[in-house]
């Protein structure tokens, strides 16, 4: 059976190839952005993802080719679910989400207004604004696929931006148990565990000074305090621990992520 993480990377490469003309406007977010920053983290839960997430900066997005035409020409089809605007399925069956930060998506509720592109080609998403500010170029290659030699130099969201995005995702889903995933909380733990607190503090400080990212960053820090920093029994801390139920020490993870969250918030306060 093909490794889902390998397949997810292949699907992401398919999307980058389809949108190569727009590469400067793309920023990798989600798990495939988290793992390059946290590969050395000593955590019990293995890396796992089945999809690709790409933020799109409309200020850098050209008009040719149209996003929807480029994706279709490369074998992608729109996810047929009415709620899945901006979600594309590759010819290999890998979902890839194209998202525009809500602050730059124009009027509307789900789709985006970035003419001349189709409003349903990308999805408005709150919380990824920071990815347009905190990012760096990386070379994205296949994972363990010898005959796939494709590589793309593309922006990848930094740890602070990824933390902001994850906290927004948790906040949005906390009232909907069917959409909650303990892995999202564990990703917060993975980031805080792997990346030096001072590095995240400095980057978060810069996000708070930028108009594009300040509001969503402030909102994310409130979520960090409520779901993780209050105590090891906080909802997010418990979820992070639960993700290691069969492979690690849930109580130790819950305690650790709480202390790490407290350290970051105290560093920001000082």
Tab-separated table of C-alpha atoms in Angstrom:
chain	number	residue	atom	x	y	z
A	1	UNK	CA	0.000	0.000	0.000
A	2	UNK	CA	1.302	3.462	-0.904
A	3	UNK	CA	2.247	5.650	2.053
A	4	UNK	CA	-0.423	8.394	2.424
A	5	UNK	CA	2.275	10.977	3.247
A	6	UNK	CA	4.115	10.101	0.029
A	7	UNK	CA	0.880	10.339	-1.943
A	8	UNK	CA	0.009	13.671	-0.331
A	9	UNK	CA	3.366	15.104	-1.401
A	10	UNK	CA	2.834	13.800	-4.926
A	11	UNK	CA	-0.547	15.517	-5.047
A	12	UNK	CA	1.006	18.762	-3.821
A	13	UNK	CA	3.679	18.526	-6.527
A	14	UNK	CA	0.914	17.964	-9.088
A	15	UNK	CA	-0.734	21.208	-7.935
A	16	UNK	CA	2.535	23.157	-7.972
A	17	UNK	CA	3.207	21.901	-11.480
A	18	UNK	CA	-0.288	22.922	-12.583
A	19	UNK	CA	0.148	26.404	-11.112
A	20	UNK	CA	3.838	26.846	-11.920
A	21	UNK	CA	3.104	30.125	-13.718
A	22	UNK	CA	1.716	31.461	-10.424
A	23	UNK	CA	4.379	29.997	-8.135
A	24	UNK	CA	5.332	33.385	-6.650
A	25	UNK	CA	1.759	33.788	-5.383
A	26	UNK	CA	1.672	30.437	-3.573
A	27	UNK	CA	2.544	29.619	0.052
A	28	UNK	CA	2.476	26.044	1.350
A	29	UNK	CA	0.537	25.749	4.611
A	30	UNK	CA	-0.910	22.880	6.635
A	31	UNK	CA	0.909	19.691	7.629
A	32	UNK	CA	3.199	19.704	4.601
A	33	UNK	CA	4.519	23.061	5.806
A	34	UNK	CA	4.703	22.036	9.459
A	35	UNK	CA	6.858	18.949	8.986
A	36	UNK	CA	9.860	20.677	7.330
A	37	UNK	CA	10.074	22.887	10.441
A	38	UNK	CA	9.578	20.087	12.968
A	39	UNK	CA	11.295	17.042	11.487
A	40	UNK	CA	13.720	16.755	14.379
A	41	UNK	CA	11.049	16.893	17.077
A	42	UNK	CA	11.088	13.909	19.437
A	43	UNK	CA	7.377	13.166	19.501
A	44	UNK	CA	5.716	9.762	19.506
A	45	UNK	CA	3.126	10.524	16.827
A	46	UNK	CA	4.435	9.950	13.306
A	47	UNK	CA	4.024	12.503	10.565
A	48	UNK	CA	0.735	11.969	8.758
A	49	UNK	CA	-1.298	13.802	6.148
A	50	UNK	CA	-3.398	12.874	3.145
A	51	UNK	CA	-3.791	16.237	1.429
A	52	UNK	CA	-2.129	19.486	0.434
A	53	UNK	CA	-2.953	23.023	1.532
A	54	UNK	CA	-1.874	26.075	-0.445
A	55	UNK	CA	-2.465	29.722	0.418
A	56	UNK	CA	-2.723	32.103	-2.513
A	57	UNK	CA	-1.679	35.756	-2.368
A	58	UNK	CA	-4.077	37.588	-4.723
A	59	UNK	CA	-1.708	40.575	-4.937
A	60	UNK	CA	0.855	38.335	-6.655
A	61	UNK	CA	-1.563	36.169	-8.627
A	62	UNK	CA	-1.457	36.768	-12.365
A	63	UNK	CA	-4.370	36.385	-14.760
A	64	UNK	CA	-2.890	33.818	-17.147
A	65	UNK	CA	-3.535	30.975	-16.917
A	66	UNK	CA	-6.792	31.042	-15.008
A	67	UNK	CA	-6.490	28.944	-11.867
A	68	UNK	CA	-9.478	26.744	-12.676
A	69	UNK	CA	-8.248	26.117	-16.231
A	70	UNK	CA	-4.719	25.285	-15.084
A	71	UNK	CA	-5.971	22.825	-12.469
A	72	UNK	CA	-8.356	21.079	-14.866
A	73	UNK	CA	-5.691	20.876	-17.573
A	74	UNK	CA	-3.464	19.017	-15.104
A	75	UNK	CA	-6.081	16.419	-14.284
A	76	UNK	CA	-7.615	18.001	-11.179
A	77	UNK	CA	-11.375	18.033	-10.700
A	78	UNK	CA	-13.349	20.184	-8.241
A	79	UNK	CA	-14.523	18.411	-5.107
A	80	UNK	CA	-18.253	17.856	-5.833
A	81	UNK	CA	-19.396	18.657	-2.292
A	82	UNK	CA	-21.163	22.048	-2.173
A	83	UNK	CA	-19.213	23.003	0.957
A	84	UNK	CA	-15.838	22.181	-0.579
A	85	UNK	CA	-15.208	25.345	-2.573
A	86	UNK	CA	-11.544	25.608	-3.524
A	87	UNK	CA	-10.919	21.895	-2.963
A	88	UNK	CA	-9.473	20.000	-5.915
A	89	UNK	CA	-8.918	16.259	-6.350
A	90	UNK	CA	-5.869	15.192	-8.343
A	91	UNK	CA	-5.962	12.404	-10.909
A	92	UNK	CA	-4.297	10.269	-8.222
A	93	UNK	CA	-7.120	10.998	-5.756
A	94	UNK	CA	-5.226	13.464	-3.539
A	95	UNK	CA	-7.205	16.483	-2.238
A	96	UNK	CA	-5.507	19.870	-2.559
A	97	UNK	CA	-7.104	23.002	-1.099
A	98	UNK	CA	-6.429	26.409	-2.652
A	99	UNK	CA	-7.175	29.148	-0.119
A	100	UNK	CA	-7.112	32.942	-0.116
A	101	UNK	CA	-6.843	34.685	3.275
A	102	UNK	CA	-10.229	36.129	4.169
A	103	UNK	CA	-8.818	39.647	4.518
A	104	UNK	CA	-7.891	39.614	0.821
A	105	UNK	CA	-10.692	37.494	-0.647
A	106	UNK	CA	-13.194	40.263	-1.415
A	107	UNK	CA	-16.910	40.169	-0.571
A	108	UNK	CA	-18.673	36.856	-0.138
A	109	UNK	CA	-19.022	33.964	2.278
A	110	UNK	CA	-17.078	30.998	0.862
A	111	UNK	CA	-15.718	31.765	-2.598
A	112	UNK	CA	-13.286	34.536	-3.449
A	113	UNK	CA	-13.385	37.611	-5.649
A	114	UNK	CA	-10.068	37.622	-7.485
A	115	UNK	CA	-11.037	38.349	-11.091
A	116	UNK	CA	-10.645	37.035	-13.712
A	117	UNK	CA	-10.402	33.732	-11.806
A	118	UNK	CA	-13.513	31.711	-11.056
A	119	UNK	CA	-14.889	32.583	-7.575
A	120	UNK	CA	-15.091	28.870	-6.755
A	121	UNK	CA	-11.543	28.017	-7.801
A	122	UNK	CA	-10.262	29.054	-4.354
A	123	UNK	CA	-11.781	29.275	-0.874
A	124	UNK	CA	-11.691	32.181	1.573
A	125	UNK	CA	-10.085	31.117	4.829
A	126	UNK	CA	-9.592	33.154	7.972
A	127	UNK	CA	-6.400	32.622	9.925
A	128	UNK	CA	-3.935	32.071	7.085
A	129	UNK	CA	-3.255	35.795	6.606
A	130	UNK	CA	-0.066	35.373	8.624
A	131	UNK	CA	1.286	32.953	6.001
A	132	UNK	CA	1.640	35.850	3.567
A	133	UNK	CA	3.906	37.615	6.087
A	134	UNK	CA	5.826	34.824	7.861
A	135	UNK	CA	7.215	32.660	5.056
A	136	UNK	CA	10.459	31.563	3.432
A	137	UNK	CA	11.482	29.834	0.219
A	138	UNK	CA	12.083	26.085	0.310
A	139	UNK	CA	12.604	23.439	-2.339
A	140	UNK	CA	9.723	20.955	-2.336
A	141	UNK	CA	10.530	17.484	-3.673
A	142	UNK	CA	8.906	14.070	-3.789
A	143	UNK	CA	9.106	11.858	-0.724
A	144	UNK	CA	10.607	8.411	-1.344
A	145	UNK	CA	9.532	8.273	-5.004
A	146	UNK	CA	12.676	7.624	-7.011
A	147	UNK	CA	11.166	8.278	-10.437
A	148	UNK	CA	9.570	11.606	-9.481
A	149	UNK	CA	12.354	14.145	-9.952
A	150	UNK	CA	10.155	17.236	-9.858
A	151	UNK	CA	11.144	20.024	-7.505
A	152	UNK	CA	9.798	23.519	-6.979
A	153	UNK	CA	11.200	26.458	-5.050
A	154	UNK	CA	8.150	27.898	-3.362
A	155	UNK	CA	7.265	29.841	-0.234
A	156	UNK	CA	6.466	27.798	2.870
A	157	UNK	CA	4.712	29.344	5.867
A	158	UNK	CA	6.876	29.859	8.950
A	159	UNK	CA	6.214	28.263	12.355
A	160	UNK	CA	4.494	31.348	13.807
A	161	UNK	CA	2.114	31.623	10.845
A	162	UNK	CA	1.394	27.890	11.024
A	163	UNK	CA	0.677	28.167	14.741
A	164	UNK	CA	-1.768	31.016	14.074
A	165	UNK	CA	-3.501	29.006	11.340
A	166	UNK	CA	-3.797	25.879	13.514
A	167	UNK	CA	-5.246	27.824	16.421
A	168	UNK	CA	-7.867	29.392	14.150
A	169	UNK	CA	-8.732	25.957	12.777
A	170	UNK	CA	-9.199	24.595	16.294
A	171	UNK	CA	-11.328	27.573	17.325
A	172	UNK	CA	-13.556	27.196	14.282
A	173	UNK	CA	-14.096	23.477	14.883
A	174	UNK	CA	-14.318	23.351	18.670
A	175	UNK	CA	-18.099	23.675	18.590
A	176	UNK	CA	-18.489	20.933	15.993
A	177	UNK	CA	-17.271	17.599	17.415
A	178	UNK	CA	-17.657	15.819	14.080
A	179	UNK	CA	-14.969	18.083	12.572
A	180	UNK	CA	-12.578	18.077	15.527
A	181	UNK	CA	-9.317	16.188	15.082
A	182	UNK	CA	-6.897	15.604	17.944
A	183	UNK	CA	-4.078	15.802	15.420
A	184	UNK	CA	-4.671	19.544	14.963
A	185	UNK	CA	-3.997	20.098	18.662
A	186	UNK	CA	-1.002	17.779	18.477
A	187	UNK	CA	0.368	19.900	15.613
A	188	UNK	CA	0.334	22.865	17.999
A	189	UNK	CA	2.366	20.740	20.423
A	190	UNK	CA	4.707	19.635	17.626
A	191	UNK	CA	5.415	23.239	16.618
A	192	UNK	CA	5.941	24.456	20.178
A	193	UNK	CA	8.129	21.446	20.989
A	194	UNK	CA	10.318	21.595	17.876
A	195	UNK	CA	10.802	25.325	17.349
A	196	UNK	CA	12.652	27.507	19.837
A	197	UNK	CA	10.254	29.652	21.870
A	198	UNK	CA	12.290	32.784	21.190
A	199	UNK	CA	12.106	32.215	17.438
A	200	UNK	CA	8.315	31.889	17.577
A	201	UNK	CA	8.075	34.905	19.894
A	202	UNK	CA	10.104	37.084	17.539
A	203	UNK	CA	8.119	36.023	14.477
A	204	UNK	CA	4.811	36.447	16.317
A	205	UNK	CA	5.894	39.921	17.345
A	206	UNK	CA	6.449	40.785	13.694
A	207	UNK	CA	3.021	39.405	12.804
A	208	UNK	CA	1.443	41.647	15.433
A	209	UNK	CA	3.059	44.681	13.794
A	210	UNK	CA	1.785	43.955	10.277
A	211	UNK	CA	-1.676	45.163	9.349
A	212	UNK	CA	-2.315	42.064	7.232
A	213	UNK	CA	-1.712	39.648	10.104
A	214	UNK	CA	-2.156	41.574	13.367
A	215	UNK	CA	-5.837	40.855	14.008
A	216	UNK	CA	-5.772	37.135	13.274
A	217	UNK	CA	-2.592	36.780	15.343
A	218	UNK	CA	-4.190	38.470	18.359
A	219	UNK	CA	-7.196	36.185	18.002
A	220	UNK	CA	-4.941	33.133	17.825
A	221	UNK	CA	-3.130	34.083	21.032
A	222	UNK	CA	-6.464	34.234	22.855
A	223	UNK	CA	-7.182	30.703	21.625
A	224	UNK	CA	-3.720	29.562	22.726
A	225	UNK	CA	-4.406	30.831	26.228
A	226	UNK	CA	-7.894	29.348	26.437
A	227	UNK	CA	-7.239	25.943	24.884
A	228	UNK	CA	-3.680	25.245	26.006
A	229	UNK	CA	-2.075	27.645	28.486
A	230	UNK	CA	-4.679	27.617	31.270
A	231	UNK	CA	-3.776	24.154	32.540
A	232	UNK	CA	-3.125	20.611	31.366
A	233	UNK	CA	-6.849	19.929	31.551
A	234	UNK	CA	-7.663	22.602	28.976
A	235	UNK	CA	-9.448	21.304	25.890
A	236	UNK	CA	-6.551	21.710	23.477
A	237	UNK	CA	-3.981	20.241	25.850
A	238	UNK	CA	-6.157	17.179	26.416
A	239	UNK	CA	-6.664	16.770	22.670
A	240	UNK	CA	-2.928	16.999	22.007
A	241	UNK	CA	-2.344	14.260	24.559
A	242	UNK	CA	-5.175	12.122	23.221
A	243	UNK	CA	-3.509	12.086	19.802
A	244	UNK	CA	-0.751	9.944	21.374
A	245	UNK	CA	-3.178	7.597	23.148
A	246	UNK	CA	-1.811	4.436	21.566
A	247	UNK	CA	1.776	5.473	20.920
A	248	UNK	CA	2.955	7.834	23.647
A	249	UNK	CA	2.172	9.413	27.013
A	250	UNK	CA	-1.000	11.536	26.774
A	251	UNK	CA	-0.654	13.057	30.253
A	252	UNK	CA	2.939	14.085	29.622
A	253	UNK	CA	2.019	15.654	26.273
A	254	UNK	CA	-0.866	17.587	27.838
A	255	UNK	CA	1.404	18.913	30.562
A	256	UNK	CA	4.207	19.742	28.136
A	257	UNK	CA	2.074	21.646	25.628
A	258	UNK	CA	0.545	23.659	28.475
A	259	UNK	CA	3.970	24.691	29.761
A	260	UNK	CA	5.192	25.515	26.255
A	261	UNK	CA	2.110	27.653	25.585
A	262	UNK	CA	2.596	29.458	28.880
A	263	UNK	CA	6.265	30.084	28.048
A	264	UNK	CA	5.368	31.635	24.691
A	265	UNK	CA	2.660	33.873	26.117
A	266	UNK	CA	4.939	35.005	28.949
A	267	UNK	CA	7.712	35.748	26.436
A	268	UNK	CA	5.315	37.847	24.374
A	269	UNK	CA	4.125	39.727	27.463
A	270	UNK	CA	7.672	40.597	28.430
